[in-house]
mmCIF file of C-alpha atoms in Angstrom:
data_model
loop_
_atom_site.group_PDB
_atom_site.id
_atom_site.type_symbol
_atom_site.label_atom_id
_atom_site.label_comp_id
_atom_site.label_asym_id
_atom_site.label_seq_id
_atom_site.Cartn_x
_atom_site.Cartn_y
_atom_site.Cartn_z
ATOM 1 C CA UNK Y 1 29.096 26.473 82.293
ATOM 2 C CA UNK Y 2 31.067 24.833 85.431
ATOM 3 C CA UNK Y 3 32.832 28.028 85.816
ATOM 4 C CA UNK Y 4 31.022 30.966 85.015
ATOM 5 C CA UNK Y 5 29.462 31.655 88.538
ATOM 6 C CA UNK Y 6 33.067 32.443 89.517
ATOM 7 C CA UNK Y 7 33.140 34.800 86.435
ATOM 8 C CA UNK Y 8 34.707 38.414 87.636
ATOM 9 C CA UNK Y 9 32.578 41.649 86.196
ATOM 10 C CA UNK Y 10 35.721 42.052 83.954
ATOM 11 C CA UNK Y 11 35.133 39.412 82.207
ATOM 12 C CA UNK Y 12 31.597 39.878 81.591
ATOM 13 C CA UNK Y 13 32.044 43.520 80.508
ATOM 14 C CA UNK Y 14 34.442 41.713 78.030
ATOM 15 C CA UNK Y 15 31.735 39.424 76.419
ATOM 16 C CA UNK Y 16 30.043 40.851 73.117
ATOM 17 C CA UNK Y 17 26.696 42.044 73.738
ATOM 18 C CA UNK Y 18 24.736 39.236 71.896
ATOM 19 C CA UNK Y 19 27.108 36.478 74.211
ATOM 20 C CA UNK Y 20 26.673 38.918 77.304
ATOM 21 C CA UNK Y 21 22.817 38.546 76.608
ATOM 22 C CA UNK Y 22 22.798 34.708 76.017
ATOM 23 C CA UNK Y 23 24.837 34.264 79.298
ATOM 24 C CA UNK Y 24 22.318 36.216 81.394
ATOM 25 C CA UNK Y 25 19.273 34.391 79.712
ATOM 26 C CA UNK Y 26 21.005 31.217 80.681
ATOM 27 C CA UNK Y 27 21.604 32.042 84.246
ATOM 28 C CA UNK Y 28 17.949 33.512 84.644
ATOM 29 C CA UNK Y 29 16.837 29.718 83.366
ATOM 30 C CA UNK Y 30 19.210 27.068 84.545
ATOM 31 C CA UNK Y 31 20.681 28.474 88.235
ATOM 32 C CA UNK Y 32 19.381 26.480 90.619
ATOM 33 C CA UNK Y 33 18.453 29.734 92.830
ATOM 34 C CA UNK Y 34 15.154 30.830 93.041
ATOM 35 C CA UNK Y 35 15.482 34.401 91.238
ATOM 36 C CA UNK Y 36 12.552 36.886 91.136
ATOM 37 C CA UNK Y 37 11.802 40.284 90.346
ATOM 38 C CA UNK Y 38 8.998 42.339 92.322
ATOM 39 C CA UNK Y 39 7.484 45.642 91.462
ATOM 40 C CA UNK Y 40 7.276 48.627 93.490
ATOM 41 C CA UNK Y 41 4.103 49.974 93.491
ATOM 42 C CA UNK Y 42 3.821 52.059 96.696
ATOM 43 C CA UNK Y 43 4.591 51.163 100.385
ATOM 44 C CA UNK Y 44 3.054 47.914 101.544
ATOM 45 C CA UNK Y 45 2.285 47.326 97.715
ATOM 46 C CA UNK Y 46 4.534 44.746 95.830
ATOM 47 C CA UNK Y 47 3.693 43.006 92.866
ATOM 48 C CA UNK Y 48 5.762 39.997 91.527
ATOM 49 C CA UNK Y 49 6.776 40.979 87.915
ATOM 50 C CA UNK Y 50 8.673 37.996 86.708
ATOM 51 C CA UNK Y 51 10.290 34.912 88.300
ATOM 52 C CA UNK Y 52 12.940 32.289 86.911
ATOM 53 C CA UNK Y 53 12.032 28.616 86.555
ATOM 54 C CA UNK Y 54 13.153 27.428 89.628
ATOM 55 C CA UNK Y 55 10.958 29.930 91.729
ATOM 56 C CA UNK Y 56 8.446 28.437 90.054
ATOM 57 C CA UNK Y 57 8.799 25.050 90.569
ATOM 58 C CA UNK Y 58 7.826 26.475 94.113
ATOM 59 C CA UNK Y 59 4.643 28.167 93.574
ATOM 60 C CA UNK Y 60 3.561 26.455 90.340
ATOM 61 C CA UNK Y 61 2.159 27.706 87.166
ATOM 62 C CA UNK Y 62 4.070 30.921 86.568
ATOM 63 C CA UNK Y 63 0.427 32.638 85.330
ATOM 64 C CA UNK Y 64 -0.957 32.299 88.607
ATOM 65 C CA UNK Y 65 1.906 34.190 90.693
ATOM 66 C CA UNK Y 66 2.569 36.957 87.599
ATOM 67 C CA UNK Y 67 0.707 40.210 88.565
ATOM 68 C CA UNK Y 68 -0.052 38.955 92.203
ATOM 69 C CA UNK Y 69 0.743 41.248 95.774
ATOM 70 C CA UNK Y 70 3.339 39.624 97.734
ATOM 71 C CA UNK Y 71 0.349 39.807 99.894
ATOM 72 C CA UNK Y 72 -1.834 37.376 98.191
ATOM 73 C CA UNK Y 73 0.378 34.618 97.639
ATOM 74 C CA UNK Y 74 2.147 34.479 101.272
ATOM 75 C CA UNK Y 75 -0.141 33.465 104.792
ATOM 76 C CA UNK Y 76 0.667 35.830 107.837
ATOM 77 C CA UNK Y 77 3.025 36.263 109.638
ATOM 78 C CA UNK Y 78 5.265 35.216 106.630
ATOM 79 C CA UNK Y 79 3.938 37.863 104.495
ATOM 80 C CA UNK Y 80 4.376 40.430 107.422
ATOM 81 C CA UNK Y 81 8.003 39.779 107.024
ATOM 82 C CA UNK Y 82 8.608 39.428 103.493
ATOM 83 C CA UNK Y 83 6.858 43.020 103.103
ATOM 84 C CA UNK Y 84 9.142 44.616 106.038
ATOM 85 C CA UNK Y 85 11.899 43.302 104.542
ATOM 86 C CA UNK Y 86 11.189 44.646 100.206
ATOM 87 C CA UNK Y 87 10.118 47.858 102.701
ATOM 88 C CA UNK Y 88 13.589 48.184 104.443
ATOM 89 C CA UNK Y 89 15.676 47.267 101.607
ATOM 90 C CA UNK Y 90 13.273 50.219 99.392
ATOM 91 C CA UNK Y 91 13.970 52.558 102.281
ATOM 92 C CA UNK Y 92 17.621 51.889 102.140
ATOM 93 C CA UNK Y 93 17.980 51.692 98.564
ATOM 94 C CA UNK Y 94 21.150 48.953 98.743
ATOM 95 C CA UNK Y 95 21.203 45.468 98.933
ATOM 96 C CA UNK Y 96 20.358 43.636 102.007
ATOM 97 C CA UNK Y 97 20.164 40.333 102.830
ATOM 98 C CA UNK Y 98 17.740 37.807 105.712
ATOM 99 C CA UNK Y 99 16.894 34.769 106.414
ATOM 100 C CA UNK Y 100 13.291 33.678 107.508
ATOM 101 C CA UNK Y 101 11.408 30.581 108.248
ATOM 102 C CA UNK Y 102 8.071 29.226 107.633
ATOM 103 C CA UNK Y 103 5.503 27.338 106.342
ATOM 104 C CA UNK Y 104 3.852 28.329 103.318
ATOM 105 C CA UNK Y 105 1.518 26.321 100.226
ATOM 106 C CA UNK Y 106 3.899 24.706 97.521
ATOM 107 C CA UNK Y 107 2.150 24.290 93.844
ATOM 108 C CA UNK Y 108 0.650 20.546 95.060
ATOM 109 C CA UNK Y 109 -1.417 22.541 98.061
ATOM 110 C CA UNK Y 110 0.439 21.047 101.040
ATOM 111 C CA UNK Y 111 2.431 23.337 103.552
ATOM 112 C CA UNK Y 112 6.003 22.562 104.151
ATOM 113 C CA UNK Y 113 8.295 24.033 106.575
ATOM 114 C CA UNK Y 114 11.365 26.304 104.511
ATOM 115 C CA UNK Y 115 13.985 28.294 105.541
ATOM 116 C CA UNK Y 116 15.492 30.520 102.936
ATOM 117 C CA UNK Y 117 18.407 32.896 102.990
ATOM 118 C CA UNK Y 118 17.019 35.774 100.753
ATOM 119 C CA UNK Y 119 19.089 38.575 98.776
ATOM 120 C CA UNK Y 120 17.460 41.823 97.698
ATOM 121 C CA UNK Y 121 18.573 44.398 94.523
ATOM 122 C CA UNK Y 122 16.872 47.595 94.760
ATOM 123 C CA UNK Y 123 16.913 48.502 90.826
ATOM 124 C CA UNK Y 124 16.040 52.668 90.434
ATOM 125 C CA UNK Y 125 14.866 54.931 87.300
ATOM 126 C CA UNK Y 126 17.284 57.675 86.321
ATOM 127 C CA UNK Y 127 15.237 59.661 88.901
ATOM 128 C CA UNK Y 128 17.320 56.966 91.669
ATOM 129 C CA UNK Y 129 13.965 56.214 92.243
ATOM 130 C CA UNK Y 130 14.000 52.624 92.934
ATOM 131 C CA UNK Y 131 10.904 50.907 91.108
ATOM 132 C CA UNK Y 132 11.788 47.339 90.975
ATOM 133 C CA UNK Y 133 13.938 44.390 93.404
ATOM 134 C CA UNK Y 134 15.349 41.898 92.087
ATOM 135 C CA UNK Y 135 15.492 38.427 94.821
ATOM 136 C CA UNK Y 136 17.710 35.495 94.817
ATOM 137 C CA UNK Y 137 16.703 33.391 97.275
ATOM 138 C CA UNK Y 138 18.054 29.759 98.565
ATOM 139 C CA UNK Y 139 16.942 27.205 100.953
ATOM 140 C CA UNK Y 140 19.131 26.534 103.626
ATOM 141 C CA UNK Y 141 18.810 22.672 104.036
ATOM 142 C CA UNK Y 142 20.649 21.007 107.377
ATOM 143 C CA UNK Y 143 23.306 19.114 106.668
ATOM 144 C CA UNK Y 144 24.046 15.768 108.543
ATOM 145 C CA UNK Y 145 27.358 15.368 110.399
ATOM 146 C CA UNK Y 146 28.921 12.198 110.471
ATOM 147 C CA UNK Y 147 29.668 13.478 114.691
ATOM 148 C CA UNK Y 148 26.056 14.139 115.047
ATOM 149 C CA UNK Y 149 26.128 18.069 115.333
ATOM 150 C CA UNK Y 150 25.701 20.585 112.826
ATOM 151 C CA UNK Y 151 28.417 21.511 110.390
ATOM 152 C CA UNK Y 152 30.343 24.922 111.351
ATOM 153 C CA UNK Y 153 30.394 27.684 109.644
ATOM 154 C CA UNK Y 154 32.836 28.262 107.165
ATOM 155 C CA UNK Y 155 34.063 31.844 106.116
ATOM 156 C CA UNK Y 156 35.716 31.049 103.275
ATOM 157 C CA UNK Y 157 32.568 28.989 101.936
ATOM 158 C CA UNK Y 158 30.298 32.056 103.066
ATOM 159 C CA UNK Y 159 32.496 34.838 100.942
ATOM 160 C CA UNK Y 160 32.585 32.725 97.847
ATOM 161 C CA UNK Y 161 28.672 31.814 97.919
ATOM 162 C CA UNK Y 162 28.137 35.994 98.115
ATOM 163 C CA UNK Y 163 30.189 36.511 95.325
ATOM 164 C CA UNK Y 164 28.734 34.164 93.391
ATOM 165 C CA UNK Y 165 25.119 36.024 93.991
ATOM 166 C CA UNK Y 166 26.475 39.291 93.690
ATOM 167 C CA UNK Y 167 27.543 38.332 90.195
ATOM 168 C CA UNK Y 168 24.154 36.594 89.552
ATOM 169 C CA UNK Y 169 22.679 39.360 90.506
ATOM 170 C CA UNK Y 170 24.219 42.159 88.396
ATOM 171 C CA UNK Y 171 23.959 39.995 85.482
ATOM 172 C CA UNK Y 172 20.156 39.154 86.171
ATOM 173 C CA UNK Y 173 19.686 43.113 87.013
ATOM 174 C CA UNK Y 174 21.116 43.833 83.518
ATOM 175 C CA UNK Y 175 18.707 41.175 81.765
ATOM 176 C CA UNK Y 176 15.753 42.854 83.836
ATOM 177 C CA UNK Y 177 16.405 45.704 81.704
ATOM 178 C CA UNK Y 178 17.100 44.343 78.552
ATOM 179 C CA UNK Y 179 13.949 42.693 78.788
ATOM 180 C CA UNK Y 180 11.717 45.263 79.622
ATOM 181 C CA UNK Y 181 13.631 48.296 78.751
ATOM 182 C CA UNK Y 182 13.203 50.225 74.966
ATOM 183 C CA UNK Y 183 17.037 50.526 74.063
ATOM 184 C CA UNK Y 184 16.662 54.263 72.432
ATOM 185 C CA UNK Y 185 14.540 55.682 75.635
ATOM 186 C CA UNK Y 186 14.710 53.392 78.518
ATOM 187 C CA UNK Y 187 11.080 53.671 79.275
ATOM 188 C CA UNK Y 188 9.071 49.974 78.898
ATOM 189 C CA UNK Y 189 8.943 48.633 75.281
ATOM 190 C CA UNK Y 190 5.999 47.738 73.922
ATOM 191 C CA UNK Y 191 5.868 44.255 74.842
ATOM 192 C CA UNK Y 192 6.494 44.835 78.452
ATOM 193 C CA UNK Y 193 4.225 47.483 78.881
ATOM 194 C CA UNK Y 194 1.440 45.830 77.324
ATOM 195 C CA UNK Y 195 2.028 42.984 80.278
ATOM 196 C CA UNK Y 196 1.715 46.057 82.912
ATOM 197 C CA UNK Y 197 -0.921 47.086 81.047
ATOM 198 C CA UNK Y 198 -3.483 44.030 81.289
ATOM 199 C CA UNK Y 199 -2.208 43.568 85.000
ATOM 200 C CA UNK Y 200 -3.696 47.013 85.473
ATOM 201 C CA UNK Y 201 -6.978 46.355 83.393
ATOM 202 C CA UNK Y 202 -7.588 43.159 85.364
ATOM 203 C CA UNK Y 203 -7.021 44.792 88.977
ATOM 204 C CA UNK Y 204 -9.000 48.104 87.885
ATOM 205 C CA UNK Y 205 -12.173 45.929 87.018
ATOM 206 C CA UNK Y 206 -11.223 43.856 90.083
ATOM 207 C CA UNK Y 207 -11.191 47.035 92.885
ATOM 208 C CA UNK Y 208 -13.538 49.064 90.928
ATOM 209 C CA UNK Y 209 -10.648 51.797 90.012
ATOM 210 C CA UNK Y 210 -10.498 54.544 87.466
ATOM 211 C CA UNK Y 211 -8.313 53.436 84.839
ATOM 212 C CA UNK Y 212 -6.848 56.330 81.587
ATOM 213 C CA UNK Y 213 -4.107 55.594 78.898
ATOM 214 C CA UNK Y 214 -2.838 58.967 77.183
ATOM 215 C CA UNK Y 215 -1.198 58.210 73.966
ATOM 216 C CA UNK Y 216 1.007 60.879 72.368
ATOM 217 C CA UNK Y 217 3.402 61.287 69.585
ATOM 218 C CA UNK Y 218 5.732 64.077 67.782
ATOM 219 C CA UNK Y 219 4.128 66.518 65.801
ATOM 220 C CA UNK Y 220 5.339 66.842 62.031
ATOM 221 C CA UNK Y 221 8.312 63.745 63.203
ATOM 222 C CA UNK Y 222 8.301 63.108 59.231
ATOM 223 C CA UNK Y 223 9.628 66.120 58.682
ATOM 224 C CA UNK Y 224 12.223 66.096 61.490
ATOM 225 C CA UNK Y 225 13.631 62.559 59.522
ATOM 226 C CA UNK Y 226 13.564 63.855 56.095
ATOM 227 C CA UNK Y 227 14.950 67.541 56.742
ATOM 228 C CA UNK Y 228 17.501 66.623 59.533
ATOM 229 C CA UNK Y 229 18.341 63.247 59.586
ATOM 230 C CA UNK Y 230 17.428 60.065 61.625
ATOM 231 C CA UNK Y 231 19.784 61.270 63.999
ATOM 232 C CA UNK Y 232 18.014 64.058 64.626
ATOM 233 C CA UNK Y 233 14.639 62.217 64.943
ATOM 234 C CA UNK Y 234 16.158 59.967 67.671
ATOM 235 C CA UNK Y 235 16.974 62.736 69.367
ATOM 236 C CA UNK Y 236 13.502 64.210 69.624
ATOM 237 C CA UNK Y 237 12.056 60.550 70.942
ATOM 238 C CA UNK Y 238 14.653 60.840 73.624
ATOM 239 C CA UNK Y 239 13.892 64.063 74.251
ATOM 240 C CA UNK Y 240 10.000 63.246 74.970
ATOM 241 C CA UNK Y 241 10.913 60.183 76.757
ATOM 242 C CA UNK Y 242 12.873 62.372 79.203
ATOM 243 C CA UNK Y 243 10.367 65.212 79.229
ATOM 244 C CA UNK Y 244 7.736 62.337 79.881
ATOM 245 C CA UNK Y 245 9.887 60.749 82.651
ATOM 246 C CA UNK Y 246 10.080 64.161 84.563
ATOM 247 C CA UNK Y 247 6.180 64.995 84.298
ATOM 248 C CA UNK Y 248 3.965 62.201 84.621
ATOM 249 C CA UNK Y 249 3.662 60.808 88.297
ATOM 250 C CA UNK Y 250 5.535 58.225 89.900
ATOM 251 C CA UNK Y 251 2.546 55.801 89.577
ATOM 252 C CA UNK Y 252 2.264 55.980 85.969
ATOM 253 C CA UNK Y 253 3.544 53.995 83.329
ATOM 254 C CA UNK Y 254 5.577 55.380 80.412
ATOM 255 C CA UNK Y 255 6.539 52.980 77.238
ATOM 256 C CA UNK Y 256 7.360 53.597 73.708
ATOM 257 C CA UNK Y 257 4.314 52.514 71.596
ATOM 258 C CA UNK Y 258 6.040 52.484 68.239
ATOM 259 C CA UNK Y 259 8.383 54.829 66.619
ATOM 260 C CA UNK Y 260 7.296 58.245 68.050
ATOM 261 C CA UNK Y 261 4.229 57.483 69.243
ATOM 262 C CA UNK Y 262 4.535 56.540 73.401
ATOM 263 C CA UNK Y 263 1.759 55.278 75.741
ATOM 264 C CA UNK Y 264 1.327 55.990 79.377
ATOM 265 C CA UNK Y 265 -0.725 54.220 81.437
ATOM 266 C CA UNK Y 266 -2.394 56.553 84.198
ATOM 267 C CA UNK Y 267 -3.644 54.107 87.249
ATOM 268 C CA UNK Y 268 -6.601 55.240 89.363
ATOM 269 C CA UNK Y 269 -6.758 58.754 87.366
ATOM 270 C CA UNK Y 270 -10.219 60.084 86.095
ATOM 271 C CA UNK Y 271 -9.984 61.692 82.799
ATOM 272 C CA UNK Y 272 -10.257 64.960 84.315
ATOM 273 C CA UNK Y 273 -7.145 63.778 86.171
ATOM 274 C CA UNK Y 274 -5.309 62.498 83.360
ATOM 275 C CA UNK Y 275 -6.454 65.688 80.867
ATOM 276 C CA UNK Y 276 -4.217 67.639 83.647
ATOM 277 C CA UNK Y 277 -1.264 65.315 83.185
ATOM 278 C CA UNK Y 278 -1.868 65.723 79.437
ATOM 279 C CA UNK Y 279 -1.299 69.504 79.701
ATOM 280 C CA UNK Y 280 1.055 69.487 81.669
ATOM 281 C CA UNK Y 281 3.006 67.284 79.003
ATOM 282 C CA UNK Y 282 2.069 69.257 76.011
ATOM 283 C CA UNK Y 283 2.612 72.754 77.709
ATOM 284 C CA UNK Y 284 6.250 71.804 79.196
ATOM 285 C CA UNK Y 285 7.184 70.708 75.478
ATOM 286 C CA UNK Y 286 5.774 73.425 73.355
ATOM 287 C CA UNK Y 287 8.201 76.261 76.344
ATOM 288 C CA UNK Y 288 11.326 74.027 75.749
ATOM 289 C CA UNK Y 289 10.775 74.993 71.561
ATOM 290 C CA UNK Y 290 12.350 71.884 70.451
ATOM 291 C CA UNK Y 291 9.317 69.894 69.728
ATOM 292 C CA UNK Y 292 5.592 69.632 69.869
ATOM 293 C CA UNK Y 293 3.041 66.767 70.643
ATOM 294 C CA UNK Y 294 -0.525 65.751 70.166
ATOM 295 C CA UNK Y 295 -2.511 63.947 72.759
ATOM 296 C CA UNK Y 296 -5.205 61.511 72.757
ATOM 297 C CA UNK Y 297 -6.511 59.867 75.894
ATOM 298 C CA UNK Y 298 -9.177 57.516 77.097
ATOM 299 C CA UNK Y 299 -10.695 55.663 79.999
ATOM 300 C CA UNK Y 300 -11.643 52.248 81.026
ATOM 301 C CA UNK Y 301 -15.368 51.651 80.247
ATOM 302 C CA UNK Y 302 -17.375 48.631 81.533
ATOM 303 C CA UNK Y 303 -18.042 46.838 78.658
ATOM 304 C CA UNK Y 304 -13.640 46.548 78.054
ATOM 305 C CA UNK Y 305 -12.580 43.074 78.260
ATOM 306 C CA UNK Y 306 -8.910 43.796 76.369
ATOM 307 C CA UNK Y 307 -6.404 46.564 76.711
ATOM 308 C CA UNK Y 308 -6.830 46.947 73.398
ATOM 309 C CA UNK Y 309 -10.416 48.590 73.642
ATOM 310 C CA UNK Y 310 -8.737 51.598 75.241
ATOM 311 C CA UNK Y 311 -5.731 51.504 73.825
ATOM 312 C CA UNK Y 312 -8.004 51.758 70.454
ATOM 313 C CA UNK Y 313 -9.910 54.568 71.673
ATOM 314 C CA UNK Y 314 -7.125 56.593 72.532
ATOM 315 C CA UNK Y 315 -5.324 56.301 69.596
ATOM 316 C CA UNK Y 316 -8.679 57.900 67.950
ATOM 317 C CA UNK Y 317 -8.767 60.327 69.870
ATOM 318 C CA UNK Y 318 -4.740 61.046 68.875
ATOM 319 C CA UNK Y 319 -5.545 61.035 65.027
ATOM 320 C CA UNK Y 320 -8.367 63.611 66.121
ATOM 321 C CA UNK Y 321 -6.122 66.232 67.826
ATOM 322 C CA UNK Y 322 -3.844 65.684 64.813
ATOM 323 C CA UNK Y 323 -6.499 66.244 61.996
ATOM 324 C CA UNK Y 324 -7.628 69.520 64.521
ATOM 325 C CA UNK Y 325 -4.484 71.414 63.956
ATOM 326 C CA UNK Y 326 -2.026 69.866 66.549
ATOM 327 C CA UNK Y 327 -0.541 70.052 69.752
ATOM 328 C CA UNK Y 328 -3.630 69.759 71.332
ATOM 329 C CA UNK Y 329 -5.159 67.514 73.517
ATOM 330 C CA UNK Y 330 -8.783 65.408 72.717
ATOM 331 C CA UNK Y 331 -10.540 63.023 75.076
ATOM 332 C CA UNK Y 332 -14.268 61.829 75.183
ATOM 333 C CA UNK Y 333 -16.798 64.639 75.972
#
């Protein structure tokens, strides 16, 4: 393990998939930099998504941090700066790197003094929207000098460290996606979205919000397996996941449910709202004559304590529009 931070991208492109995998699991849980990956949920909005071991040892319990605004975990004027900086690198959509110092409140409660050198990934859609950053971030300790002054810089030392991170990060980037990403579709897999999902419940019920999950899937997909092929069905799931991709809104949340059957989550949307996202779905897909889908969708009600409750509901309402001839649309009168 000695030597793989000096590991060129030709060698990792080399690696089999399951070994490429296994490497990038490893350096999300043993590199001693703090590594984290922050959601982009609209300007001034970032939510921390995930973070490796060692970022945690900062904040604590991993639960409390997961789902949290960069807002409501840092005191002013860090936060201020954090946010300007996941704001610039967003607006520039490349890497950029800073260095800050502060105080902040480490997982014990007490305030200690840091100064970090910080690294920033954007990571787009296909859209080159970019959705996500992915941080590696180290403190910069002083180092005593046996003349009494602070060591000099050292160029050599300063290009290798760089290239180290740049590695870490396009092996960590690539991990993001395995580990949230549905291989056949690249939308969220179930698991993932779930995750998203109960962040949203929980901050819907929190800010009083309109919450709706639409869930969808192909029309007669049996038939498309038996008559054409499994090829052929994959092809249609791609071809929603695209069409979905290109309709919905930036805000909201596409992931493959199971087989054909995909779930979007629809923050802030009444169902009026989301019954026009709906048609907009269905009507684009029945024009391109390749496929058709039915639609089911409901909305967060008071007494939900789960995702599932909706998630439930909406799948009703899916087996309605199917037993009601089709590529149609049903919701709660």
């Amino acid at each position: 393990m000695q030597n793989l931070p000096w590991m060129t991208t030709d060698v990792l492109s080399r690696l089999s998939a399951n070994a490429g995998i296994l490497l990038i699991r490893s350096l999300w849980e043993y590199c001693p930099e703090q590594m984290f990956i922050v959601r982009v949920e609209g300007p001034g909005n970032y939510v921390i998504e995930a973070m490796n071991p060692t970022q945690q040892t900062m904040f604590g319990d991993e639960r409390s941090c997961i789902g949290k605004r960069i807002d409501q975990l840092f005191p002013s004027p860090l936060c201020q700066g954090v946010i300007a900086n996941l704001a610039r690198c967003v607006e520039s959509a490349s890497p950029i790197r800073y260095e800050e110092r502060s105080s902040y409140l480490d997982r014990h409660g007490d305030y200690r003094e840091g100064h970090w050198q910080t690294l920033l990934v954007p990571i787009t859609d296909q859209g080159g929207q970019v959705t996500h950053l992915f941080g590696v971030s180290r403190e910069l300790l002083p180092v005593a000098s046996p003349f009494g002054t602070s060591r000099p810089d050292n160029p050599e030392l300063e290009r290798r460290v760089m290239e180290r991170t740049a590695e870490l990060v396009a092996a960590n980037q690539k991990l993001a996606i395995l580990a949230t990403r549905d291989h056949l579709t690249e939308t969220y897999n179930r698991r993932h979205l779930l995750e998203l999902a109960d962040i949203e419940l929980r901050r819907a019920f929190r800010y009083n919000l309109s919450l709706c999950l639409m869930m969808l899937d192909i029309d007669h997909f049996k038939e498309i397996n038996d008559t054409c092929g499994h090829q052929a069905g994959d092809r249609a799931i791609r071809i929603l996941a695209r069409t979905l991709m290109a309709t919905v809104r930036e805000c909201d949340l596409v992931g493959r449910y199971g087989g054909d059957e995909f779930l979007i989550l629809m923050p802030e949307t009444t169902p009026e709202g989301a019954r026009e996202i709906a048609e907009r779905v269905r009507r684009t897909l029945e024009q391109s004559g390749q496929i058709t889908v039915s639609i089911g969708i409901a909305s967060l009600e008071p007494d939900d304590r789960f995702i599932d409750d909706p998630i439930h509901r909406a799948d009703t309402m899916l087996l309605q529009a199917k037993r009601n001839g089709r590529n149609r649309i049903e919701c709660p009168a």
